Every structure is written in structure tokens, then in C-alpha cells.
CSV table of C-alpha atoms and ligand atoms in Angstrom, one decimal:
chain,number,residue,atom,x,y,z
A,1087,UNK,CA,77.9,138.0,79.6
A,1088,UNK,CA,78.8,134.3,79.2
A,1089,UNK,CA,76.0,132.0,80.2
A,1090,UNK,CA,77.1,129.0,82.3
A,1091,UNK,CA,76.4,125.8,80.4
A,1092,UNK,CA,73.8,123.7,82.2
A,1093,UNK,CA,75.2,120.3,83.2
A,1094,UNK,CA,73.6,117.4,81.3
A,1095,UNK,CA,72.0,114.8,83.6
A,1096,UNK,CA,70.8,111.4,82.6
A,1097,UNK,CA,67.6,110.3,84.1
A,1098,UNK,CA,67.5,106.6,84.5
A,1099,UNK,CA,64.2,104.8,84.3
A,1100,UNK,CA,62.8,103.6,87.7
A,1101,UNK,CA,65.1,100.9,89.1
A,1102,UNK,CA,64.9,98.9,92.3
A,1103,UNK,CA,66.8,100.5,95.2
A,1104,UNK,CA,70.3,99.2,95.9
A,1105,UNK,CA,68.9,97.6,99.1
A,1106,UNK,CA,66.3,95.8,96.9
A,1107,UNK,CA,69.0,94.8,94.3
A,1108,UNK,CA,71.0,93.2,97.1
A,1109,UNK,CA,67.9,91.4,98.4
A,1110,UNK,CA,66.6,90.4,94.9
A,1111,UNK,CA,69.9,89.0,93.7
A,1112,UNK,CA,70.7,87.5,97.2
A,1113,UNK,CA,74.0,89.4,97.3
A,1114,UNK,CA,75.3,88.5,100.7
A,1115,UNK,CA,78.5,90.5,101.3
A,1116,UNK,CA,81.7,88.5,101.2
A,1117,UNK,CA,84.3,89.4,103.7
A,1118,UNK,CA,87.1,88.0,101.7
A,1119,UNK,CA,86.3,90.5,98.9
A,1120,UNK,CA,86.1,93.4,101.4
A,1121,UNK,CA,82.5,93.9,100.4
A,1122,UNK,CA,80.9,96.9,102.2
A,1123,UNK,CA,78.2,98.5,100.3
A,1124,UNK,CA,77.2,102.2,100.4
A,1125,UNK,CA,73.5,102.6,100.7
A,1126,UNK,CA,73.0,106.3,101.0
A,1127,UNK,CA,72.4,108.1,97.6
A,1128,UNK,CA,73.5,111.5,99.0
A,1129,UNK,CA,76.8,110.2,100.1
A,1130,UNK,CA,77.3,108.2,96.9
A,1131,UNK,CA,76.7,111.4,94.9
A,1132,UNK,CA,79.2,113.3,97.1
A,1133,UNK,CA,81.9,110.8,96.2
A,1134,UNK,CA,81.1,111.2,92.5
A,1135,UNK,CA,81.0,115.0,92.8
A,1136,UNK,CA,84.5,114.8,94.4
A,1137,UNK,CA,85.7,113.6,91.0
A,1138,UNK,CA,84.8,117.0,89.5
A,1139,UNK,CA,83.2,117.4,86.1
A,1140,UNK,CA,82.7,113.9,84.5
A,1141,UNK,CA,80.1,114.7,81.9
A,1142,UNK,CA,81.3,113.4,78.5
A,1143,UNK,CA,84.3,111.6,80.2
A,1144,UNK,CA,85.4,108.0,80.2
A,1145,UNK,CA,85.0,106.8,83.8
A,1146,UNK,CA,86.4,103.5,85.1
A,1147,UNK,CA,84.9,102.3,88.3
A,1148,UNK,CA,86.7,99.7,90.4
A,1149,UNK,CA,84.5,97.3,92.3
A,1150,UNK,CA,81.0,98.6,91.4
A,1151,UNK,CA,79.4,95.8,93.4
A,1152,UNK,CA,75.6,96.2,93.2
A,1153,UNK,CA,76.0,99.5,91.3
A,1154,UNK,CA,75.2,102.4,93.7
A,1155,UNK,CA,78.2,104.5,92.6
A,1156,UNK,CA,77.7,103.4,89.0
A,1157,UNK,CA,74.2,104.9,89.0
A,1158,UNK,CA,75.5,108.2,90.2
A,1159,UNK,CA,78.2,108.2,87.6
A,1160,UNK,CA,75.7,107.4,84.8
A,1161,UNK,CA,73.5,110.3,86.0
A,1162,UNK,CA,76.3,112.7,85.2
A,1163,UNK,CA,76.2,111.7,81.5
A,1164,UNK,CA,79.7,110.3,81.0
A,1165,UNK,CA,80.6,109.2,77.5
A,1166,UNK,CA,81.6,105.7,78.6
A,1167,UNK,CA,81.7,103.7,81.8
A,1168,UNK,CA,84.1,100.8,82.4
A,1169,UNK,CA,83.2,98.6,85.3
A,1170,UNK,CA,85.7,96.1,86.7
A,1171,UNK,CA,84.2,93.7,89.3
A,1172,UNK,CA,85.8,90.5,90.6
A,1173,UNK,CA,82.6,89.0,91.9
A,1174,UNK,CA,80.5,87.6,89.1
A,1175,UNK,CA,77.3,87.6,91.3
A,1176,UNK,CA,77.0,91.4,90.6
A,1177,UNK,CA,77.1,91.1,86.8
A,1178,UNK,CA,73.3,90.7,86.3
A,1179,UNK,CA,72.5,93.8,88.4
A,1180,UNK,CA,75.2,95.7,86.5
A,1181,UNK,CA,73.7,94.5,83.2
A,1182,UNK,CA,70.3,95.7,84.2
A,1183,UNK,CA,71.9,99.2,84.8
A,1184,UNK,CA,73.8,99.1,81.4
A,1185,UNK,CA,70.5,98.2,79.7
A,1186,UNK,CA,68.7,101.0,81.3
A,1187,UNK,CA,71.1,103.6,79.8
A,1188,UNK,CA,72.1,101.8,76.6
A,1189,UNK,CA,71.0,104.6,74.3
A,1190,UNK,CA,72.9,107.2,76.2
A,1191,UNK,CA,76.1,105.7,77.7
A,1192,UNK,CA,78.4,103.0,76.6
A,1193,UNK,CA,78.9,100.6,79.5
A,1194,UNK,CA,81.7,97.9,79.5
A,1195,UNK,CA,81.3,95.3,82.2
A,1196,UNK,CA,84.5,93.3,82.9
A,1197,UNK,CA,84.5,90.4,85.4
A,1198,UNK,CA,88.0,90.4,86.7
A,1199,UNK,CA,90.6,91.4,89.2
A,1200,UNK,CA,91.6,95.0,89.1
A,1201,UNK,CA,95.2,93.9,89.9
A,1202,UNK,CA,95.3,91.9,86.7
A,1203,UNK,CA,93.2,94.0,84.3
A,1204,UNK,CA,94.7,96.2,81.7
A,1205,UNK,CA,92.3,99.2,81.9
A,1206,UNK,CA,93.9,101.0,79.1
A,1207,UNK,CA,92.5,98.6,76.5
A,1208,UNK,CA,89.0,99.8,77.2
A,1209,UNK,CA,89.8,103.6,76.9
A,1210,UNK,CA,89.3,105.1,73.5
A,1211,UNK,CA,92.5,106.5,72.1
A,1212,UNK,CA,91.0,109.9,71.1
A,1213,UNK,CA,91.0,111.0,74.8
A,1214,UNK,CA,94.8,111.1,74.8
A,1215,UNK,CA,96.1,114.5,76.1
A,1216,UNK,CA,99.6,115.8,76.5
A,1217,UNK,CA,101.1,115.1,79.9
A,1218,UNK,CA,101.8,118.8,80.4
A,1219,UNK,CA,98.3,119.9,79.6
A,1220,UNK,CA,95.1,119.6,81.8
A,1221,UNK,CA,94.2,116.0,82.7
A,1222,UNK,CA,92.5,114.0,80.0
A,1223,UNK,CA,88.7,113.3,80.1
A,1224,UNK,CA,89.3,110.0,82.0
A,1225,UNK,CA,88.5,109.3,85.6
A,1226,UNK,CA,89.2,106.4,87.9
A,1227,UNK,CA,86.6,106.1,90.6
A,1228,UNK,CA,86.2,103.5,93.3
A,1229,UNK,CA,85.0,102.6,96.7
A,1230,UNK,CA,87.9,100.3,96.9
A,1231,UNK,CA,88.0,96.9,98.6
A,1232,UNK,CA,90.3,97.4,101.7
A,1233,UNK,CA,92.1,94.2,100.8
A,1234,UNK,CA,93.6,95.7,97.6
A,1235,UNK,CA,93.6,99.4,98.1
A,1236,UNK,CA,97.2,99.9,99.3
A,1237,UNK,CA,98.7,97.4,96.8
A,1238,UNK,CA,96.6,99.0,94.0
A,1239,UNK,CA,97.7,102.6,94.8
A,1240,UNK,CA,101.4,101.6,94.9
A,1241,UNK,CA,101.0,99.7,91.6
A,1242,UNK,CA,99.2,102.7,90.0
A,1243,UNK,CA,101.9,105.1,91.3
A,1244,UNK,CA,104.5,103.0,89.6
A,1245,UNK,CA,102.4,103.1,86.3
A,1246,UNK,CA,102.1,106.9,86.7
A,1247,UNK,CA,105.9,107.0,87.0
A,1248,UNK,CA,106.2,105.2,83.7
A,1249,UNK,CA,103.2,107.0,82.1
A,1250,UNK,CA,101.6,103.6,81.4
A,1251,UNK,CA,98.1,102.1,81.5
A,1252,UNK,CA,95.5,104.9,82.1
A,1253,UNK,CA,98.4,107.3,82.4
A,1254,UNK,CA,99.4,106.7,78.8
A,1255,UNK,CA,96.5,109.0,78.0
A,1256,UNK,CA,97.8,111.9,80.2
A,1257,UNK,CA,97.5,112.8,83.9
A,1258,UNK,CA,94.4,110.7,84.6
A,1259,UNK,CA,92.7,111.6,87.9
A,1260,UNK,CA,91.6,109.3,90.6
A,1261,UNK,CA,88.8,109.5,93.2
A,1262,UNK,CA,89.1,106.7,95.6
A,1263,UNK,CA,88.2,105.5,99.1
A,1264,UNK,CA,90.7,104.1,101.7
A,1265,UNK,CA,90.5,103.1,105.3
A,1266,UNK,CA,90.6,106.5,107.1
A,1267,UNK,CA,94.1,105.9,108.6
A,1268,UNK,CA,95.5,104.9,105.2
A,1269,UNK,CA,94.0,108.1,103.6
A,1270,UNK,CA,95.5,110.2,106.4
A,1271,UNK,CA,98.9,108.6,105.7
A,1272,UNK,CA,98.7,109.4,102.0
A,1273,UNK,CA,98.3,113.1,102.7
A,1274,UNK,CA,100.6,113.4,105.7
A,1275,UNK,CA,103.2,116.2,105.4
A,1276,UNK,CA,106.4,116.5,107.3
A,1277,UNK,CA,106.1,116.4,111.1
A,1278,UNK,CA,102.7,114.7,110.9
A,1279,UNK,CA,102.6,111.6,113.0
A,1280,UNK,CA,101.1,109.6,110.2
A,1281,UNK,CA,103.9,110.4,107.8
A,1282,UNK,CA,105.3,107.2,106.3
A,1283,UNK,CA,106.6,105.6,103.1
A,1284,UNK,CA,103.1,105.8,101.5
A,1285,UNK,CA,102.9,109.6,102.1
A,1286,UNK,CA,106.2,110.2,100.3
A,1287,UNK,CA,105.5,107.8,97.4
A,1288,UNK,CA,102.0,109.4,96.8
A,1289,UNK,CA,103.3,113.0,97.1
A,1290,UNK,CA,106.3,112.4,94.9
A,1291,UNK,CA,104.1,111.6,91.9
A,1292,UNK,CA,100.7,113.1,92.7
A,1293,UNK,CA,98.8,116.0,94.2
A,1294,UNK,CA,96.8,114.2,96.9
A,1295,UNK,CA,93.7,115.7,98.5
A,1296,UNK,CA,91.8,114.3,101.5
A,1297,UNK,CA,88.2,115.3,100.5
A,1298,UNK,CA,86.0,114.0,103.4
A,1299,UNK,CA,85.4,111.1,105.8
A,1300,UNK,CA,82.6,108.6,105.6
A,1301,UNK,CA,81.5,107.0,108.8
A,1302,UNK,CA,81.7,103.2,108.8
A,1303,UNK,CA,78.0,103.3,109.8
A,1304,UNK,CA,77.2,104.3,106.2
A,1305,UNK,CA,78.2,100.9,104.9
A,1306,UNK,CA,76.4,97.6,104.9
A,1307,UNK,CA,77.8,95.6,106.6
A,1308,UNK,CA,79.5,98.2,108.8
A,1309,UNK,CA,83.3,97.9,108.7
A,1310,UNK,CA,85.3,98.3,111.9
A,1311,UNK,CA,86.9,101.5,110.5
A,1312,UNK,CA,85.8,104.8,109.0
A,1313,UNK,CA,86.7,105.7,105.4
A,1314,UNK,CA,88.4,108.6,103.8
A,1315,UNK,CA,87.8,109.9,100.2
A,1316,UNK,CA,91.0,110.9,98.5
A,1317,UNK,CA,91.6,112.5,95.0
A,1318,UNK,CA,95.0,112.1,93.3
A,1319,UNK,CA,96.1,114.0,90.2
A,1320,UNK,CA,99.5,113.2,88.8
A,1321,UNK,CA,102.0,116.1,89.0
A,1322,UNK,CA,103.2,117.6,85.7
A,1323,UNK,CA,106.8,117.4,86.8
A,1324,UNK,CA,107.1,114.6,89.4
A,1325,UNK,CA,109.7,115.2,92.1
A,1326,UNK,CA,111.9,112.5,90.6
A,1327,UNK,CA,112.7,110.7,87.3
A,1328,UNK,CA,114.5,107.9,89.2
A,1329,UNK,CA,113.1,104.4,88.8
A,1330,UNK,CA,110.1,103.8,91.1
A,1331,UNK,CA,111.4,100.6,92.7
A,1332,UNK,CA,114.7,102.2,93.7
A,1333,UNK,CA,112.9,105.2,95.1
A,1334,UNK,CA,110.5,103.0,97.0
A,1335,UNK,CA,113.3,100.9,98.5
A,1336,UNK,CA,115.2,103.9,99.8
A,1337,UNK,CA,112.1,105.5,101.3
A,1338,UNK,CA,111.0,102.1,102.8
A,1339,UNK,CA,114.4,101.5,104.5
A,1340,UNK,CA,114.6,105.0,105.9
A,1341,UNK,CA,111.1,104.6,107.5
A,1342,UNK,CA,111.9,101.1,108.7
A,1343,UNK,CA,113.1,102.7,112.0
A,1344,UNK,CA,110.7,105.5,112.2
A,1345,UNK,CA,111.5,106.6,115.8
A,1346,UNK,CA,115.3,106.6,115.3
A,1347,UNK,CA,117.5,109.0,113.5
A,1348,UNK,CA,116.8,108.5,109.8
A,1349,UNK,CA,120.3,107.5,109.0
A,1350,UNK,CA,119.8,104.3,111.0
A,1351,UNK,CA,117.2,103.1,108.4
A,1352,UNK,CA,119.3,104.5,105.6
A,1353,UNK,CA,122.3,102.3,106.7
A,1354,UNK,CA,120.3,99.2,106.0
A,1355,UNK,CA,120.6,100.0,102.3
A,1356,UNK,CA,124.2,98.9,102.5
A,1357,UNK,CA,126.0,95.7,103.6
A,1358,UNK,CA,126.7,95.6,107.3
A,1359,UNK,CA,130.5,96.2,107.3
A,1360,UNK,CA,130.2,99.3,105.1
A,1361,UNK,CA,126.9,100.7,106.0
A,1362,UNK,CA,127.9,103.4,108.4
A,1363,UNK,CA,130.4,104.8,105.9
A,1364,UNK,CA,128.1,104.7,102.9
A,1365,UNK,CA,125.0,106.0,104.7
A,1366,UNK,CA,127.0,109.0,105.9
A,1367,UNK,CA,128.4,109.5,102.5
A,1368,UNK,CA,124.9,109.4,101.0
A,1369,UNK,CA,123.6,111.9,103.6
A,1370,UNK,CA,126.5,114.2,103.0
A,1371,UNK,CA,126.0,114.1,99.2
A,1372,UNK,CA,122.3,114.9,99.7
A,1373,UNK,CA,123.0,117.6,102.3
A,1374,UNK,CA,120.8,116.0,105.0
A,1375,UNK,CA,121.5,116.1,108.7
A,1376,UNK,CA,122.0,112.5,109.8
A,1377,UNK,CA,120.2,113.1,113.1
A,1378,UNK,CA,116.9,114.0,111.3
A,1379,UNK,CA,114.1,111.6,112.0
A,1380,UNK,CA,112.2,110.0,109.0
A,1381,UNK,CA,109.0,112.1,109.5
A,1382,UNK,CA,111.1,115.3,109.5
A,1383,UNK,CA,112.4,114.8,105.9
A,1384,UNK,CA,110.5,116.7,103.1
A,1385,UNK,CA,109.6,115.1,99.8
A,1386,UNK,CA,112.4,117.0,98.0
A,1387,UNK,CA,114.9,116.0,100.6
A,1388,UNK,CA,113.9,112.3,100.0
A,1389,UNK,CA,114.5,112.9,96.3
A,1390,UNK,CA,118.0,114.2,97.1
A,1391,UNK,CA,118.8,111.2,99.2
A,1392,UNK,CA,117.6,108.9,96.4
A,1393,UNK,CA,119.7,110.7,93.8
A,1394,UNK,CA,122.7,110.3,96.1
A,1395,UNK,CA,121.9,106.6,96.5
A,1396,UNK,CA,121.6,106.4,92.7
A,1397,UNK,CA,125.1,108.0,92.3
A,1398,UNK,CA,126.6,105.5,94.8
A,1399,UNK,CA,125.1,102.4,93.1
A,1400,UNK,CA,126.5,103.6,89.8
A,1401,UNK,CA,129.9,103.2,91.3
A,1402,UNK,CA,129.0,100.2,93.5
A,1403,UNK,CA,126.4,98.3,91.5
A,1404,UNK,CA,126.6,95.3,93.9
A,1405,UNK,CA,124.7,97.4,96.5
A,1406,UNK,CA,121.7,97.8,94.3
A,1407,UNK,CA,120.3,94.3,95.0
A,1408,UNK,CA,121.4,94.3,98.6
A,1409,UNK,CA,118.4,93.4,100.8
A,1410,UNK,CA,119.0,93.4,104.5
A,1411,UNK,CA,116.0,91.2,105.1
A,1412,UNK,CA,117.0,88.5,102.7
A,1413,UNK,CA,118.2,85.2,104.2
A,1414,UNK,CA,121.2,85.4,102.0
A,1415,UNK,CA,122.2,88.8,103.3
A,1416,UNK,CA,125.3,87.4,105.1
A,1417,UNK,CA,126.7,86.0,101.8
A,1418,UNK,CA,125.9,89.3,100.0
A,1419,UNK,CA,127.6,91.2,102.8
A,1420,UNK,CA,130.8,89.1,102.4
A,1421,UNK,CA,130.7,89.5,98.6
A,1422,UNK,CA,130.2,93.3,98.8
A,1423,UNK,CA,132.9,93.6,101.5
A,1424,UNK,CA,135.5,92.0,99.2
A,1425,UNK,CA,134.4,94.1,96.2
A,1426,UNK,CA,134.5,97.3,98.2
A,1427,UNK,CA,138.0,96.4,99.4
A,1428,UNK,CA,139.1,95.8,95.8
A,1429,UNK,CA,137.8,99.1,94.5
B,1170,SAM,N1,81.0,100.1,94.8
B,1170,SAM,C1,80.2,99.3,95.7
B,1170,SAM,C2,79.7,100.3,96.8
B,1170,SAM,O1,80.3,101.4,97.0
B,1170,SAM,O2,78.7,100.0,97.4
B,1170,SAM,C3,81.0,98.2,96.4
B,1170,SAM,C4,82.2,98.6,97.1
B,1170,SAM,S1,82.9,97.3,98.0
B,1170,SAM,C5,83.8,98.2,99.3
B,1170,SAM,C6,84.3,96.7,97.0
B,1170,SAM,C7,83.9,96.0,95.7
B,1170,SAM,O3,85.1,95.6,95.0
B,1170,SAM,C8,83.1,94.8,95.9
B,1170,SAM,O4,82.0,94.8,94.9
B,1170,SAM,C9,84.0,93.6,95.6
B,1170,SAM,O5,83.4,92.5,95.0
B,1170,SAM,C10,85.0,94.3,94.6
B,1170,SAM,N2,86.3,93.7,94.6
B,1170,SAM,C11,87.0,93.1,95.6
B,1170,SAM,N3,88.3,92.8,95.2
B,1170,SAM,C12,88.3,93.2,93.9
B,1170,SAM,C13,89.4,93.1,92.9
B,1170,SAM,N4,90.6,92.5,93.2
B,1170,SAM,N5,89.1,93.5,91.6
B,1170,SAM,C14,87.9,94.1,91.3
B,1170,SAM,N6,86.9,94.2,92.2
B,1170,SAM,C15,87.1,93.7,93.5
């Protein structure tokens, strides 16, 4: 009978508690950097466990702050830990941690903005795995700052769509926290009241799982909202190969009038004088009922709508840059009207 391999654990030397680290280094939380620290080791371990098996993996943590989650990651004996923290005040406490495990784990500490950091440069190339195989031994983990979480996930989804950055190594998994209502939107399926653009964008490229809630009371200082822990694993075959930005535009416009028939939002993809005609044409090509509401459309139906839109703009490329919110929309409408007439 096969004997289960015992998980390796790294035992760190005695270190001051996270509470003491915050006190010793005078790390008053800054609201502008969405700093809410997790103090409870059991909860911290639960987040790290949600990432699955990370022993021997390369783990990138976003916003380690005083290092509570970092300690838990190191305990699981990863091969390498990459820490990206914007606030330089945390660096001494992170260096203390890196020093405590220096013989066992390679720790890179980067002072920088996650939105501007090329994570891939810190990931060793030998972890690269074929996209169609199991995910590579790389994990992105973070108790994300609320101020960047939605921008970051949209940016990462775009990178996933292009297999860039950490996704140049394969289907790199993510274990991240979001405001509870954002997390609920990410996993919302059709007919859910939280279903929105973010749900469709996440589910078109990833398997998204809502793991558990964390009460706001577990953080210091306590935020006004609760938090949801979400894992995302890129899908082997995403629901579309269309360009991310185009897909996002179509989904965004359709959800722009979420209580109305979805075709009303879809019409805003086209200049005013031709919008009814072209939205209907697009829905007909995609075989979607125009009186469906946005939250009643499945992910694959959105893909069909986007494919129909793509076909239309191949014939009418002037529609591609049409933006109904742009101040110049009137001029663009006039231009498009003339061109449509001439075709
Ligand atoms: N990981 C710590 C924990 O769980 O207790 C801190 C989490 S706190 C919610 C968010 C952390 O992200 C803070 O340490 C903050 O300084 C950092 N941060 C904020 N904006 C950032 C950015 N753009 N890039 C990198 N780190 C950022």
C-alpha cells in the first residue's frame, strides 16, 4: 500500500507576534493603502491552505504588510517566496522573516506597486508547464488591498487571456481576498442578483471558487465590510479567443442597463442612428432573444454575442472604436452614419 508522503513543515525560530511587530516597528495602518491586517494565525493558515499544496512551489504574495500570511506560507516549505509590498515601512519586518528562514527558503522582497511590477522576472524558468497540463508549481496569494483588487484582477485576467506574466509559465493559480460583495460577483452564475461584467469576465477565463468568508472583525483596523476568499484557476480552453478588451467592452455595454432588456445595452455599441438595426442583427447572429435581461445570459451566450460583434466590426471597422460615453460621440455617429450609407 502506498504510504502518504508527510508534508514538510518549516519551523521558524521564535519571532515576535504580528501584534508586537506592528507595535515595535510603529506600523500604523494607512487607509490610503487599504491596510487592514489579519491577526489571527488560524485564519491566516486557512487562507494559505485554500491555495492547496504549496510545498516546493514558488509563491508570490501581494501586499505582505507585517508578514502574517508570509509566515504561514514559509511554514509550508515553499521553494521560493516573492513579496511585493508598496509600503517601505514593512521592509525591515519582512527582512527579519527572510533572515529567519534564509537556509531553507529563498525570499525576494520587492518594494513596489503590484500594478507596475513584472512578477514573471522573479519566477525561475524551470517551473514552466504546458498550458494544457496541471497548473505549474507557482501560486499567487494575497490579502489584497481593497483599493486595487478589482483593477488587479481585471488586469490579471487580461494577462491570462494572452498567457503573459505569471501565466507564461502555465495556468498559475491565485488565492486572493476581495470585499465580500466583489467576491460574490466574481462567482455569480446566471439569474444571481450579483451577476455582472466581473462575473462573466472571471468565468470566461477561469474556474472561480468562493472558499469562505472572513468577518471584518478579524482585521486590524476593522474594515466596514466582510471579506471573501476566492481561488481562480485559468481554464485550459477559455470560452473565447477573442481579444480581451473587445470582449470586455461588449459585456460592459450589455450590463450598462442591467434592469432593462439586454439588447438596450447592446445597442450602445453602435452609433445612434444605426444601433437598433445592428444590435438586432448581432443578437440574431448569436441566436439570443433580445428580450433577455443581462443577468439571464450564460457565459457561452456572451461568447456568441461577442463573436457576432467581431464579425460585424470586420465589415464595419469604424464601429470598433465607437464609445457612446465619449464627448466626441456625436461626431463619430455622423461619420459612421455616412460610412454605413456608403456601404
Ligand atoms: N498581508 C497583510 C495581512 O494580511 O495582514 C496585509 C494586507 S493589507 C489588506 C494590504 C497590503 O497591501 C498592505 O500591506 C499594503 O501596504 C499593501 N499594498 C497596498 N497597495 C499596494 C500596491 N499597489 N502594491 C503592493 N502592495 C500594496
